[in-house]
JSON list of C-alpha atoms in Angstrom, two decimals:
[
{"chain": "D", "resi": 1, "resn": "MET", "atom": "CA", "xyz": [66.86, 115.28, 90.65]},
{"chain": "D", "resi": 2, "resn": "GLU", "atom": "CA", "xyz": [65.99, 111.61, 90.18]},
{"chain": "D", "resi": 3, "resn": "MET", "atom": "CA", "xyz": [65.34, 111.47, 86.43]},
{"chain": "D", "resi": 4, "resn": "ALA", "atom": "CA", "xyz": [68.82, 110.41, 85.40]},
{"chain": "D", "resi": 5, "resn": "GLN", "atom": "CA", "xyz": [70.83, 107.25, 85.82]},
{"chain": "D", "resi": 6, "resn": "TYR", "atom": "CA", "xyz": [73.20, 107.58, 88.73]},
{"chain": "D", "resi": 7, "resn": "ASP", "atom": "CA", "xyz": [76.21, 107.21, 86.45]},
{"chain": "D", "resi": 8, "resn": "ASP", "atom": "CA", "xyz": [75.11, 110.02, 84.09]},
{"chain": "D", "resi": 9, "resn": "ARG", "atom": "CA", "xyz": [77.20, 113.17, 84.11]},
{"chain": "D", "resi": 10, "resn": "ILE", "atom": "CA", "xyz": [74.76, 115.95, 84.91]},
{"chain": "D", "resi": 11, "resn": "VAL", "atom": "CA", "xyz": [75.32, 119.69, 84.58]},
{"chain": "D", "resi": 12, "resn": "ILE", "atom": "CA", "xyz": [72.90, 121.94, 86.45]},
{"chain": "D", "resi": 13, "resn": "ILE", "atom": "CA", "xyz": [72.77, 125.63, 85.57]},
{"chain": "D", "resi": 14, "resn": "GLU", "atom": "CA", "xyz": [70.88, 128.11, 87.73]},
{"chain": "D", "resi": 15, "resn": "ASP", "atom": "CA", "xyz": [70.85, 131.77, 88.62]},
{"chain": "D", "resi": 16, "resn": "THR", "atom": "CA", "xyz": [69.68, 130.91, 92.15]},
{"chain": "D", "resi": 17, "resn": "LEU", "atom": "CA", "xyz": [70.87, 127.65, 93.69]},
{"chain": "D", "resi": 18, "resn": "GLU", "atom": "CA", "xyz": [67.71, 125.64, 94.31]},
{"chain": "D", "resi": 19, "resn": "LEU", "atom": "CA", "xyz": [68.08, 122.21, 92.71]},
{"chain": "D", "resi": 20, "resn": "GLN", "atom": "CA", "xyz": [69.52, 119.22, 94.51]},
{"chain": "D", "resi": 21, "resn": "CYS", "atom": "CA", "xyz": [71.05, 116.27, 92.73]},
{"chain": "D", "resi": 22, "resn": "ALA", "atom": "CA", "xyz": [71.69, 112.75, 94.05]},
{"chain": "D", "resi": 23, "resn": "ALA", "atom": "CA", "xyz": [73.82, 111.69, 91.07]},
{"chain": "D", "resi": 24, "resn": "LYS", "atom": "CA", "xyz": [77.44, 110.72, 91.69]},
{"chain": "D", "resi": 25, "resn": "ASP", "atom": "CA", "xyz": [78.76, 112.82, 88.82]},
{"chain": "D", "resi": 26, "resn": "TYR", "atom": "CA", "xyz": [77.27, 116.28, 88.63]},
{"chain": "D", "resi": 27, "resn": "VAL", "atom": "CA", "xyz": [78.43, 119.86, 88.27]},
{"chain": "D", "resi": 28, "resn": "SER", "atom": "CA", "xyz": [76.40, 122.81, 89.50]},
{"chain": "D", "resi": 29, "resn": "LEU", "atom": "CA", "xyz": [77.00, 126.15, 87.76]},
{"chain": "D", "resi": 30, "resn": "ARG", "atom": "CA", "xyz": [75.57, 129.50, 88.74]},
{"chain": "D", "resi": 31, "resn": "THR", "atom": "CA", "xyz": [75.20, 132.69, 86.76]},
{"chain": "D", "resi": 32, "resn": "SER", "atom": "CA", "xyz": [76.66, 135.95, 88.02]},
{"chain": "D", "resi": 33, "resn": "GLU", "atom": "CA", "xyz": [76.87, 139.57, 86.94]},
{"chain": "D", "resi": 34, "resn": "GLN", "atom": "CA", "xyz": [79.91, 138.62, 84.85]},
{"chain": "D", "resi": 35, "resn": "VAL", "atom": "CA", "xyz": [78.74, 135.21, 83.53]},
{"chain": "D", "resi": 36, "resn": "THR", "atom": "CA", "xyz": [75.41, 134.78, 81.75]},
{"chain": "D", "resi": 37, "resn": "MET", "atom": "CA", "xyz": [73.22, 131.71, 81.40]},
{"chain": "D", "resi": 38, "resn": "ASN", "atom": "CA", "xyz": [74.07, 131.60, 77.70]},
{"chain": "D", "resi": 39, "resn": "GLN", "atom": "CA", "xyz": [77.81, 131.63, 78.42]},
{"chain": "D", "resi": 40, "resn": "LEU", "atom": "CA", "xyz": [77.40, 128.81, 80.95]},
{"chain": "D", "resi": 41, "resn": "LEU", "atom": "CA", "xyz": [75.38, 126.76, 78.46]},
{"chain": "D", "resi": 42, "resn": "LYS", "atom": "CA", "xyz": [78.12, 127.12, 75.85]},
{"chain": "D", "resi": 43, "resn": "ALA", "atom": "CA", "xyz": [80.81, 126.23, 78.40]},
{"chain": "D", "resi": 44, "resn": "THR", "atom": "CA", "xyz": [78.76, 123.21, 79.49]},
{"chain": "D", "resi": 45, "resn": "MET", "atom": "CA", "xyz": [79.38, 121.53, 76.15]},
{"chain": "D", "resi": 46, "resn": "ARG", "atom": "CA", "xyz": [83.05, 121.17, 77.10]},
{"chain": "D", "resi": 47, "resn": "LEU", "atom": "CA", "xyz": [82.10, 119.41, 80.36]},
{"chain": "D", "resi": 48, "resn": "ARG", "atom": "CA", "xyz": [80.84, 116.30, 78.51]},
{"chain": "D", "resi": 49, "resn": "PRO", "atom": "CA", "xyz": [77.35, 116.26, 80.07]},
{"chain": "D", "resi": 50, "resn": "ASP", "atom": "CA", "xyz": [74.92, 113.40, 79.58]},
{"chain": "D", "resi": 51, "resn": "ARG", "atom": "CA", "xyz": [72.12, 115.64, 80.79]},
{"chain": "D", "resi": 52, "resn": "ILE", "atom": "CA", "xyz": [71.78, 119.42, 80.96]},
{"chain": "D", "resi": 53, "resn": "ILE", "atom": "CA", "xyz": [69.38, 120.87, 83.50]},
{"chain": "D", "resi": 54, "resn": "VAL", "atom": "CA", "xyz": [68.50, 124.57, 83.67]},
{"chain": "D", "resi": 55, "resn": "GLY", "atom": "CA", "xyz": [66.66, 125.99, 86.66]},
{"chain": "D", "resi": 56, "resn": "GLU", "atom": "CA", "xyz": [64.72, 128.58, 84.67]},
{"chain": "D", "resi": 57, "resn": "VAL", "atom": "CA", "xyz": [65.01, 129.79, 81.08]},
{"chain": "D", "resi": 58, "resn": "ARG", "atom": "CA", "xyz": [64.17, 133.48, 80.81]},
{"chain": "D", "resi": 59, "resn": "GLY", "atom": "CA", "xyz": [65.75, 134.71, 77.59]},
{"chain": "D", "resi": 60, "resn": "GLY", "atom": "CA", "xyz": [67.49, 133.95, 74.33]},
{"chain": "D", "resi": 61, "resn": "GLU", "atom": "CA", "xyz": [69.56, 131.22, 75.99]},
{"chain": "D", "resi": 62, "resn": "ALA", "atom": "CA", "xyz": [66.57, 128.99, 75.16]},
{"chain": "D", "resi": 63, "resn": "LEU", "atom": "CA", "xyz": [68.02, 128.63, 71.65]},
{"chain": "D", "resi": 64, "resn": "THR", "atom": "CA", "xyz": [71.45, 127.59, 72.95]},
{"chain": "D", "resi": 65, "resn": "LEU", "atom": "CA", "xyz": [69.81, 125.07, 75.29]},
{"chain": "D", "resi": 66, "resn": "LEU", "atom": "CA", "xyz": [67.73, 123.46, 72.52]},
{"chain": "D", "resi": 67, "resn": "LYS", "atom": "CA", "xyz": [70.79, 123.18, 70.29]},
{"chain": "D", "resi": 68, "resn": "ALA", "atom": "CA", "xyz": [72.70, 121.52, 73.14]},
{"chain": "D", "resi": 69, "resn": "TRP", "atom": "CA", "xyz": [69.89, 119.04, 73.78]},
{"chain": "D", "resi": 70, "resn": "ASN", "atom": "CA", "xyz": [69.93, 118.17, 70.07]},
{"chain": "D", "resi": 71, "resn": "THR", "atom": "CA", "xyz": [73.64, 117.39, 70.01]},
{"chain": "D", "resi": 72, "resn": "GLY", "atom": "CA", "xyz": [73.75, 114.19, 72.01]},
{"chain": "D", "resi": 73, "resn": "HIS", "atom": "CA", "xyz": [72.67, 115.49, 75.40]},
{"chain": "D", "resi": 74, "resn": "PRO", "atom": "CA", "xyz": [69.11, 114.13, 75.65]},
{"chain": "D", "resi": 75, "resn": "GLY", "atom": "CA", "xyz": [66.93, 114.00, 78.70]},
{"chain": "D", "resi": 76, "resn": "GLY", "atom": "CA", "xyz": [67.49, 117.50, 79.99]},
{"chain": "D", "resi": 77, "resn": "VAL", "atom": "CA", "xyz": [65.07, 119.54, 82.03]},
{"chain": "D", "resi": 78, "resn": "ALA", "atom": "CA", "xyz": [64.31, 123.26, 82.14]},
{"chain": "D", "resi": 79, "resn": "THR", "atom": "CA", "xyz": [61.51, 125.44, 83.42]},
{"chain": "D", "resi": 80, "resn": "VAL", "atom": "CA", "xyz": [59.66, 128.36, 81.84]},
{"chain": "D", "resi": 81, "resn": "HIS", "atom": "CA", "xyz": [56.64, 130.28, 83.04]},
{"chain": "D", "resi": 82, "resn": "ALA", "atom": "CA", "xyz": [53.48, 129.74, 80.95]},
{"chain": "D", "resi": 83, "resn": "ASN", "atom": "CA", "xyz": [49.70, 129.44, 81.40]},
{"chain": "D", "resi": 84, "resn": "ASN", "atom": "CA", "xyz": [49.44, 125.82, 80.21]},
{"chain": "D", "resi": 85, "resn": "ALA", "atom": "CA", "xyz": [51.52, 123.07, 78.64]},
{"chain": "D", "resi": 86, "resn": "VAL", "atom": "CA", "xyz": [51.06, 124.09, 74.98]},
{"chain": "D", "resi": 87, "resn": "GLN", "atom": "CA", "xyz": [51.79, 127.71, 75.85]},
{"chain": "D", "resi": 88, "resn": "GLY", "atom": "CA", "xyz": [55.06, 126.44, 77.31]},
{"chain": "D", "resi": 89, "resn": "LEU", "atom": "CA", "xyz": [56.12, 125.75, 73.71]},
{"chain": "D", "resi": 90, "resn": "THR", "atom": "CA", "xyz": [54.94, 129.22, 72.68]},
{"chain": "D", "resi": 91, "resn": "ARG", "atom": "CA", "xyz": [56.95, 130.72, 75.52]},
{"chain": "D", "resi": 92, "resn": "ILE", "atom": "CA", "xyz": [60.08, 128.96, 74.24]},
{"chain": "D", "resi": 93, "resn": "GLU", "atom": "CA", "xyz": [59.37, 130.50, 70.81]},
{"chain": "D", "resi": 94, "resn": "GLN", "atom": "CA", "xyz": [59.09, 133.97, 72.36]},
{"chain": "D", "resi": 95, "resn": "LEU", "atom": "CA", "xyz": [62.36, 133.56, 74.22]},
{"chain": "D", "resi": 96, "resn": "ILE", "atom": "CA", "xyz": [64.16, 132.42, 71.07]},
{"chain": "D", "resi": 97, "resn": "GLN", "atom": "CA", "xyz": [62.82, 135.48, 69.21]},
{"chain": "D", "resi": 98, "resn": "GLU", "atom": "CA", "xyz": [64.90, 137.62, 71.55]},
{"chain": "D", "resi": 99, "resn": "VAL", "atom": "CA", "xyz": [67.99, 136.49, 69.60]},
{"chain": "D", "resi": 100, "resn": "ILE", "atom": "CA", "xyz": [66.78, 135.49, 66.10]},
{"chain": "D", "resi": 101, "resn": "ILE", "atom": "CA", "xyz": [63.96, 136.54, 63.78]},
{"chain": "D", "resi": 102, "resn": "GLY", "atom": "CA", "xyz": [62.64, 133.16, 62.62]},
{"chain": "D", "resi": 103, "resn": "ILE", "atom": "CA", "xyz": [61.22, 130.55, 64.94]},
{"chain": "D", "resi": 104, "resn": "PRO", "atom": "CA", "xyz": [62.94, 127.14, 64.65]},
{"chain": "D", "resi": 105, "resn": "ARG", "atom": "CA", "xyz": [59.82, 125.12, 65.42]},
{"chain": "D", "resi": 106, "resn": "GLN", "atom": "CA", "xyz": [61.31, 121.89, 64.09]},
{"chain": "D", "resi": 107, "resn": "LEU", "atom": "CA", "xyz": [64.27, 122.34, 66.44]},
{"chain": "D", "resi": 108, "resn": "ILE", "atom": "CA", "xyz": [61.86, 122.91, 69.33]},
{"chain": "D", "resi": 109, "resn": "ALA", "atom": "CA", "xyz": [59.87, 119.79, 68.43]},
{"chain": "D", "resi": 110, "resn": "ASP", "atom": "CA", "xyz": [63.05, 117.72, 68.04]},
{"chain": "D", "resi": 111, "resn": "ALA", "atom": "CA", "xyz": [64.46, 118.84, 71.40]},
{"chain": "D", "resi": 112, "resn": "ILE", "atom": "CA", "xyz": [61.36, 118.89, 73.60]},
{"chain": "D", "resi": 113, "resn": "HIS", "atom": "CA", "xyz": [59.49, 115.62, 74.04]},
{"chain": "D", "resi": 114, "resn": "LEU", "atom": "CA", "xyz": [57.44, 116.27, 77.17]},
{"chain": "D", "resi": 115, "resn": "VAL", "atom": "CA", "xyz": [55.96, 119.41, 78.67]},
{"chain": "D", "resi": 116, "resn": "ILE", "atom": "CA", "xyz": [54.66, 119.33, 82.23]},
{"chain": "D", "resi": 117, "resn": "PHE", "atom": "CA", "xyz": [52.40, 122.14, 83.41]},
{"chain": "D", "resi": 118, "resn": "ILE", "atom": "CA", "xyz": [52.43, 122.56, 87.16]},
{"chain": "D", "resi": 119, "resn": "GLN", "atom": "CA", "xyz": [49.88, 124.87, 88.73]},
{"chain": "D", "resi": 120, "resn": "ARG", "atom": "CA", "xyz": [50.29, 126.49, 92.09]},
{"chain": "D", "resi": 121, "resn": "ASN", "atom": "CA", "xyz": [47.29, 126.70, 94.40]},
{"chain": "D", "resi": 122, "resn": "GLY", "atom": "CA", "xyz": [48.31, 128.54, 97.53]},
{"chain": "D", "resi": 123, "resn": "ILE", "atom": "CA", "xyz": [51.27, 126.63, 98.92]},
{"chain": "D", "resi": 124, "resn": "GLN", "atom": "CA", "xyz": [50.61, 123.45, 96.91]},
{"chain": "D", "resi": 125, "resn": "ARG", "atom": "CA", "xyz": [51.75, 122.64, 93.40]},
{"chain": "D", "resi": 126, "resn": "LYS", "atom": "CA", "xyz": [49.93, 120.11, 91.27]},
{"chain": "D", "resi": 127, "resn": "ILE", "atom": "CA", "xyz": [50.59, 118.62, 87.83]},
{"chain": "D", "resi": 128, "resn": "LYS", "atom": "CA", "xyz": [47.67, 119.80, 85.70]},
{"chain": "D", "resi": 129, "resn": "GLU", "atom": "CA", "xyz": [48.85, 118.82, 82.22]},
{"chain": "D", "resi": 130, "resn": "LEU", "atom": "CA", "xyz": [51.42, 116.55, 80.64]},
{"chain": "D", "resi": 131, "resn": "ILE", "atom": "CA", "xyz": [51.79, 116.64, 76.87]},
{"chain": "D", "resi": 132, "resn": "GLN", "atom": "CA", "xyz": [54.00, 114.62, 74.57]},
{"chain": "D", "resi": 133, "resn": "VAL", "atom": "CA", "xyz": [55.51, 116.47, 71.60]},
{"chain": "D", "resi": 134, "resn": "ASP", "atom": "CA", "xyz": [55.70, 114.18, 68.56]},
{"chain": "D", "resi": 135, "resn": "GLY", "atom": "CA", "xyz": [57.12, 116.57, 65.97]},
{"chain": "D", "resi": 136, "resn": "TYR", "atom": "CA", "xyz": [56.07, 119.54, 63.90]},
{"chain": "D", "resi": 137, "resn": "ASP", "atom": "CA", "xyz": [53.94, 119.73, 60.71]},
{"chain": "D", "resi": 138, "resn": "GLN", "atom": "CA", "xyz": [52.49, 123.27, 60.38]},
{"chain": "D", "resi": 139, "resn": "ASN", "atom": "CA", "xyz": [51.68, 122.89, 64.11]},
{"chain": "D", "resi": 140, "resn": "TYR", "atom": "CA", "xyz": [53.23, 121.03, 66.99]},
{"chain": "D", "resi": 141, "resn": "ARG", "atom": "CA", "xyz": [51.97, 117.46, 67.11]},
{"chain": "D", "resi": 142, "resn": "VAL", "atom": "CA", "xyz": [51.04, 116.98, 70.74]},
{"chain": "D", "resi": 143, "resn": "LYS", "atom": "CA", "xyz": [49.26, 114.26, 72.64]},
{"chain": "D", "resi": 144, "resn": "ASN", "atom": "CA", "xyz": [47.65, 114.97, 76.01]},
{"chain": "D", "resi": 145, "resn": "LEU", "atom": "CA", "xyz": [48.88, 112.39, 78.49]},
{"chain": "D", "resi": 146, "resn": "ILE", "atom": "CA", "xyz": [47.36, 114.02, 81.56]},
{"chain": "D", "resi": 147, "resn": "TYR", "atom": "CA", "xyz": [44.78, 116.75, 81.73]},
{"chain": "D", "resi": 148, "resn": "SER", "atom": "CA", "xyz": [42.90, 117.79, 84.82]},
{"chain": "D", "resi": 149, "resn": "SER", "atom": "CA", "xyz": [40.68, 120.82, 85.14]}
]
């Protein structure tokens, strides 16, 4: 994980340990049958992270993660499965709807600034799309930074 400054305090949360981090100050947390991703995200706030990284978001913990990113912990990273970059935002909406009725699109737009869509072709992975999220006004304001067909 080379996105952060080496003196940033980084918290990595995963259900399967896969991510490696070269930072000096990082904590790696793993879910278990007794401890959920959402519980770890809430506990992370007490660890004073500069950056919060989640291996894969699969449920309602997406809401907790976005709230954490919007409370002074910018520059985090998470993965979701989607068919393209814009649908990555839609997938976040769907995950949030597992825990609340309304969709906090402004929160999503405030917390997520870049969406990278990586496509797998056989054993290779390739960046196919990179969009910048510039806010929300009836729709997400996005700018395509990279698009390859």
